[in-house]
Coordinates of C-alpha atoms in Angstrom, one line a residue:
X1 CA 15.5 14.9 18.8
X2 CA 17.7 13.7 16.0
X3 CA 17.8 11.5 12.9
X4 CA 19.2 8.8 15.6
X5 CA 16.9 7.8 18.8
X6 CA 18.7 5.6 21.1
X7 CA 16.2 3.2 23.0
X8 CA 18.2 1.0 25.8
X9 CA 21.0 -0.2 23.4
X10 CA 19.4 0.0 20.3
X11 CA 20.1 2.8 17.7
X12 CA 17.4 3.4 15.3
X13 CA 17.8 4.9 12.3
X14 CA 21.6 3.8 11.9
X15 CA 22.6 0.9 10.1
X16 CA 20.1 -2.3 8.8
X17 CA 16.6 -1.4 9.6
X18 CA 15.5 -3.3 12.6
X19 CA 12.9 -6.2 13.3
X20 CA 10.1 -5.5 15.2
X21 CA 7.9 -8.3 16.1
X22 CA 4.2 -7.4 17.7
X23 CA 2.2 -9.7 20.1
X24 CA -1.6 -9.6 19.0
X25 CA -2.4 -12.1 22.2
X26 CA -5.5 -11.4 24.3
X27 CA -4.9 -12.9 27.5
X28 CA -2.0 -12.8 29.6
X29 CA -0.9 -16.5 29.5
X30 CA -1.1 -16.3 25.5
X31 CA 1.0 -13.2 25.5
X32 CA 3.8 -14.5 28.0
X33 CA 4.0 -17.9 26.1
X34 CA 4.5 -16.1 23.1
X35 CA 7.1 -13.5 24.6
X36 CA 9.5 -16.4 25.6
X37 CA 9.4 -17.6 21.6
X38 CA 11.0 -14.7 20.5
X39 CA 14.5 -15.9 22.2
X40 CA 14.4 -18.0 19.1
X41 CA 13.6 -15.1 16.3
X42 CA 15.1 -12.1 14.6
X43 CA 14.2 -9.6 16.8
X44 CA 15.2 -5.9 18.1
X45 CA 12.4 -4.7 19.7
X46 CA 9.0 -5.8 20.8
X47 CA 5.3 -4.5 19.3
X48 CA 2.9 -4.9 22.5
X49 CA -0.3 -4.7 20.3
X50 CA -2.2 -4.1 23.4
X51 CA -5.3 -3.5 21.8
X52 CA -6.2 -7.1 21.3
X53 CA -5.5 -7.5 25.3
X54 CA -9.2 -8.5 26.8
X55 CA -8.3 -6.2 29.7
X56 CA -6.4 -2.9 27.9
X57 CA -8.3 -1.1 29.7
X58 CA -8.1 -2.0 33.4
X59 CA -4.4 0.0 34.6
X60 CA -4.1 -2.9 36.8
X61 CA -4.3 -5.6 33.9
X62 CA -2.1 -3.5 31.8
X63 CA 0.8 -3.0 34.6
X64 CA 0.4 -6.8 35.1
X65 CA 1.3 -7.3 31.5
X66 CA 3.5 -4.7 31.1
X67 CA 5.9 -5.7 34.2
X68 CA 5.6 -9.5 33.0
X69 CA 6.6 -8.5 29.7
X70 CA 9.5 -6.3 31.0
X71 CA 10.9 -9.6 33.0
X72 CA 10.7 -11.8 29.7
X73 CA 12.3 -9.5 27.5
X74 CA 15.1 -8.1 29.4
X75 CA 17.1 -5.3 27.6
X76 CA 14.8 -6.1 24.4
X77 CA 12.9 -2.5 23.9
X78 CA 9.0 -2.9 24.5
X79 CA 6.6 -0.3 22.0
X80 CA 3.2 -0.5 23.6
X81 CA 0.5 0.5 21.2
X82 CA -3.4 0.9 21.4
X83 CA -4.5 0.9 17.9
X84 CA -8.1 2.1 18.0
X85 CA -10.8 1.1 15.0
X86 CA -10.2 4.1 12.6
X87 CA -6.5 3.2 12.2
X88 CA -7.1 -0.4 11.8
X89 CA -7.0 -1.8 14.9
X90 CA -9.0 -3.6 17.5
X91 CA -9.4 -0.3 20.2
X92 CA -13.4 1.0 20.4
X93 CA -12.8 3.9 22.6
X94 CA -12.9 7.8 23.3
X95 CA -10.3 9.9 22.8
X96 CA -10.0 10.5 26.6
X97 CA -9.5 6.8 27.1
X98 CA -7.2 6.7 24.8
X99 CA -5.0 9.4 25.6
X100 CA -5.6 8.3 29.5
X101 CA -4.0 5.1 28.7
X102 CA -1.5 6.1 26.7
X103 CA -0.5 9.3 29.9
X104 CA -0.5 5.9 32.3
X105 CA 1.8 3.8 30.3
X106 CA 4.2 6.9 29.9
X107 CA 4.1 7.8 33.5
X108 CA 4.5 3.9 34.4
X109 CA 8.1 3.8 32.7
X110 CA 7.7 0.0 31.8
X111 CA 7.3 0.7 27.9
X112 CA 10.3 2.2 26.1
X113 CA 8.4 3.3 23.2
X114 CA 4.6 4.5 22.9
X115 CA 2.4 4.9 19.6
X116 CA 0.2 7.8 19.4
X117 CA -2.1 8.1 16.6
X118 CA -1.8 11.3 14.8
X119 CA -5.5 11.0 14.1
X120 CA -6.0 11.8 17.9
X121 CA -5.3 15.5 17.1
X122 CA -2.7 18.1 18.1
X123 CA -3.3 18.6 21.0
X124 CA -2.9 14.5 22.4
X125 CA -0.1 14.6 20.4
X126 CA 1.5 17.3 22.4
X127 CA 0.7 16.2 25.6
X128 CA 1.9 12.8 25.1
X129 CA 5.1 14.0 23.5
X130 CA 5.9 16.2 26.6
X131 CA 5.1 13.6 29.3
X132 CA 7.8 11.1 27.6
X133 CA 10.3 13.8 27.4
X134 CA 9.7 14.7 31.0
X135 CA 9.9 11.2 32.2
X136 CA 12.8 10.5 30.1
X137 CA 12.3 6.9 29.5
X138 CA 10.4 6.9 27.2
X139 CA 9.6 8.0 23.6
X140 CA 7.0 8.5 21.3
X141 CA 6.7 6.6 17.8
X142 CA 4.1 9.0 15.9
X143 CA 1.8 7.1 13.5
X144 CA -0.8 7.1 10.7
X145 CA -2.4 4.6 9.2
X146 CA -4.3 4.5 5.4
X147 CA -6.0 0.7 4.9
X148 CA -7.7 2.1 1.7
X149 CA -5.8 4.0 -0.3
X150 CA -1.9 5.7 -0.5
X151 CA -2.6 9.4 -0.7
X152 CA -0.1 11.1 -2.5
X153 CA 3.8 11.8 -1.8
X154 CA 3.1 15.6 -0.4
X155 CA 0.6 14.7 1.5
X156 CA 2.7 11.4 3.1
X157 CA 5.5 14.0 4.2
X158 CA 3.3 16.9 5.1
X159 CA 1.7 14.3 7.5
X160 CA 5.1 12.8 8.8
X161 CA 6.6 16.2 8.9
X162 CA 3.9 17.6 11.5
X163 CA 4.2 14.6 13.6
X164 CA 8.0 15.8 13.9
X165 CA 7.0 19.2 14.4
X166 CA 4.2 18.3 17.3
X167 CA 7.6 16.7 19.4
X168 CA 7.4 13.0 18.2
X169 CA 10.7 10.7 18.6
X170 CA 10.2 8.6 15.5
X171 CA 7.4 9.4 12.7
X172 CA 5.4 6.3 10.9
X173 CA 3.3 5.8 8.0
X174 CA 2.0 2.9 6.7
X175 CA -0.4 2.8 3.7
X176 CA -2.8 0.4 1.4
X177 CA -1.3 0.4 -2.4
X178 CA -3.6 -0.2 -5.4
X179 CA -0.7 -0.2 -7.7
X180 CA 2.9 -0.8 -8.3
X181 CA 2.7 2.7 -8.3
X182 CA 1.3 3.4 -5.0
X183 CA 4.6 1.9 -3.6
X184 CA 7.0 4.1 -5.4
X185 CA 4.8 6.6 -3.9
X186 CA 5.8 5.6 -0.4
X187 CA 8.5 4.1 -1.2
X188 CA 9.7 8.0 -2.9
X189 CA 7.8 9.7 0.2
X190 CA 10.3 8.0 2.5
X191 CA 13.4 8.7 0.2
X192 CA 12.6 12.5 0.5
X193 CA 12.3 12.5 4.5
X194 CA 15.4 11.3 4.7
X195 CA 17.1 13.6 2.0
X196 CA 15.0 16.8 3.6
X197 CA 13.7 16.2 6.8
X198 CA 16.4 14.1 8.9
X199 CA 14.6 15.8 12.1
X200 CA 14.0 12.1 13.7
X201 CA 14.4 8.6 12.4
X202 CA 11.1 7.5 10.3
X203 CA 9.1 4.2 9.6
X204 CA 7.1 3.4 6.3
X205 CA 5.7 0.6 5.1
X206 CA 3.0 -0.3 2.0
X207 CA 1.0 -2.7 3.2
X208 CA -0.7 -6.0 2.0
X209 CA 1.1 -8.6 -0.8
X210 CA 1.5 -5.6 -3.2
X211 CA 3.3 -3.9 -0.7
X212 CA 5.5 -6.3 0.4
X213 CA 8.9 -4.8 -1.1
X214 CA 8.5 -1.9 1.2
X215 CA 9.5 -4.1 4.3
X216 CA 12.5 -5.5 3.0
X217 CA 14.5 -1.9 1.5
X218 CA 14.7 0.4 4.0
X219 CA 17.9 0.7 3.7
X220 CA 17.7 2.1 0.6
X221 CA 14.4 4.1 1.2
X222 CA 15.6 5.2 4.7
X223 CA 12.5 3.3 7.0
X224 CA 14.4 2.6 10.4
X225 CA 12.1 -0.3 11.3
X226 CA 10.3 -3.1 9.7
X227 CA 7.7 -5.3 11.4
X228 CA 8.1 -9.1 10.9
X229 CA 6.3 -12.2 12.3
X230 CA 7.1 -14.7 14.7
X231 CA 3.5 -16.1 15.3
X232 CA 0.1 -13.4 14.5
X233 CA 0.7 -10.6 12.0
X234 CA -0.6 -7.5 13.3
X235 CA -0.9 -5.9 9.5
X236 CA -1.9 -7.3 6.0
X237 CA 1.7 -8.0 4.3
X238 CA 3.7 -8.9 7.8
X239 CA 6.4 -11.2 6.4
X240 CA 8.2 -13.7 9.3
X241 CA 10.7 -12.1 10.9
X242 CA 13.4 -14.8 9.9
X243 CA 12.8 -14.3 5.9
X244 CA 13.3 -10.3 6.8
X245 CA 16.3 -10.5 8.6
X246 CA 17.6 -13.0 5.7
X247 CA 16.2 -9.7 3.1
X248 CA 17.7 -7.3 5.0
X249 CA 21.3 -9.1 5.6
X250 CA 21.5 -9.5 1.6
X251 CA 20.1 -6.4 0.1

């Protein structure tokens, strides 16, 4: 690992911070329609949001979508995330599921980028972590979610710091401010992980209106990637992914 993670030809955590655009479709005509439209946007790599998918949880459904998406995008990199209910998303299952899922899509090889949910525990974390290293192909975007509060700096880095230390690729945190100053708080968190802790690349974002600034200055506060529109935001504060790229280009 490495303050740099190459994934197909794109270098995170070198140079602007790059677009990532999810797909929140449920249904595998919606989700390939809305594939093709991202030839027209801003885009470096590919959110599937799979959680919102009607049929996540049938491997054959998945793999369906998964090599369909594969076709559209090319040499576009694909992050295939199931975001389960106590992280803010759609997914109302077990941790077994989950972490079955998540071992299928790894051993596949069609995703070049999986989310795991540091909420799962240590010990999914490590399991995931060394299956994508042993396949090779594909690495592992560590994540925590807060949709009511921003908890403070320490314990922002403490939390991104273990996901580095539990064999994650790339580290995310993304958090609900109450205040201006519950975005200097990430905004500072982020700042000191890349002064300190340069162990992998690392994506943060304060979410919601509030929040919004945190999307557009990661080259300043060192976030690698920022998540932008092109149809269905995924996350409160999601600006479109044209208007980021125009942010990013400028500041």
């Amino acid at each position: 690992m490495g303050s740099v993670v190459q994934v197909r030809n794109l270098t995170l955590g070198e140079g602007l911070p790059k677009i990532c655009i999810p797909l929140t479709d449920t249904d595998l005509h919606s989700l390939l329609r809305s594939a093709h439209t991202l030839q027209n946007s801003p885009c470096d790599l590919v959110e599937w949001r799979a959680d919102f998918y009607a049929d996540f949880r049938t491997e054959s459904s998945r793999l369906e979508a998964l090599h369909a998406l594969r076709q559209i995008l090319d040499g576009i990199p694909l992050l295939f995330t199931v975001r389960t209910k106590e992280e803010g998303g759609q997914a109302d299952i077990s941790t077994e599921a989950y972490e079955a899922i998540n071992q299928a899509v790894i051993t596949s090889g069609m995703a070049d980028l999986v989310d795991v949910e540091l909420s799962k525990g240590d010990d999914v974390m490590t399991r995931l972590c060394g299956s994508a290293h042993l396949s090779a192909t594909t690495k592992i975007v560590a994540s925590k979610h807060d949709f009511a509060k921003t908890p403070a700096e320490s314990e922002i880095v403490d939390s991104l710091c273990k996901m580095q230390e539990l064999g994650a690729d790339i580290v995310k945190y993304a958090v609900m401010p109450k205040s201006e100053r519950d975005v200097l708080t990430l905004l500072s968190a982020t700042i000191i992980m890349k002064e300190q802790h340069r162990d992998t690349p690392v994506i943060t974002m304060s979410m919601g209106r509030l929040g919004a600034v945190s999307r557009v200055c990661g080259s300043l506060s060192g976030s690698a990637v920022t998540f932008g529109t092109a149809g269905q935001a995924s996350a409160p504060g999601q600006l479109p992914a044209d208007i980021l790229k125009l942010f990013l280009e400028h500041l």
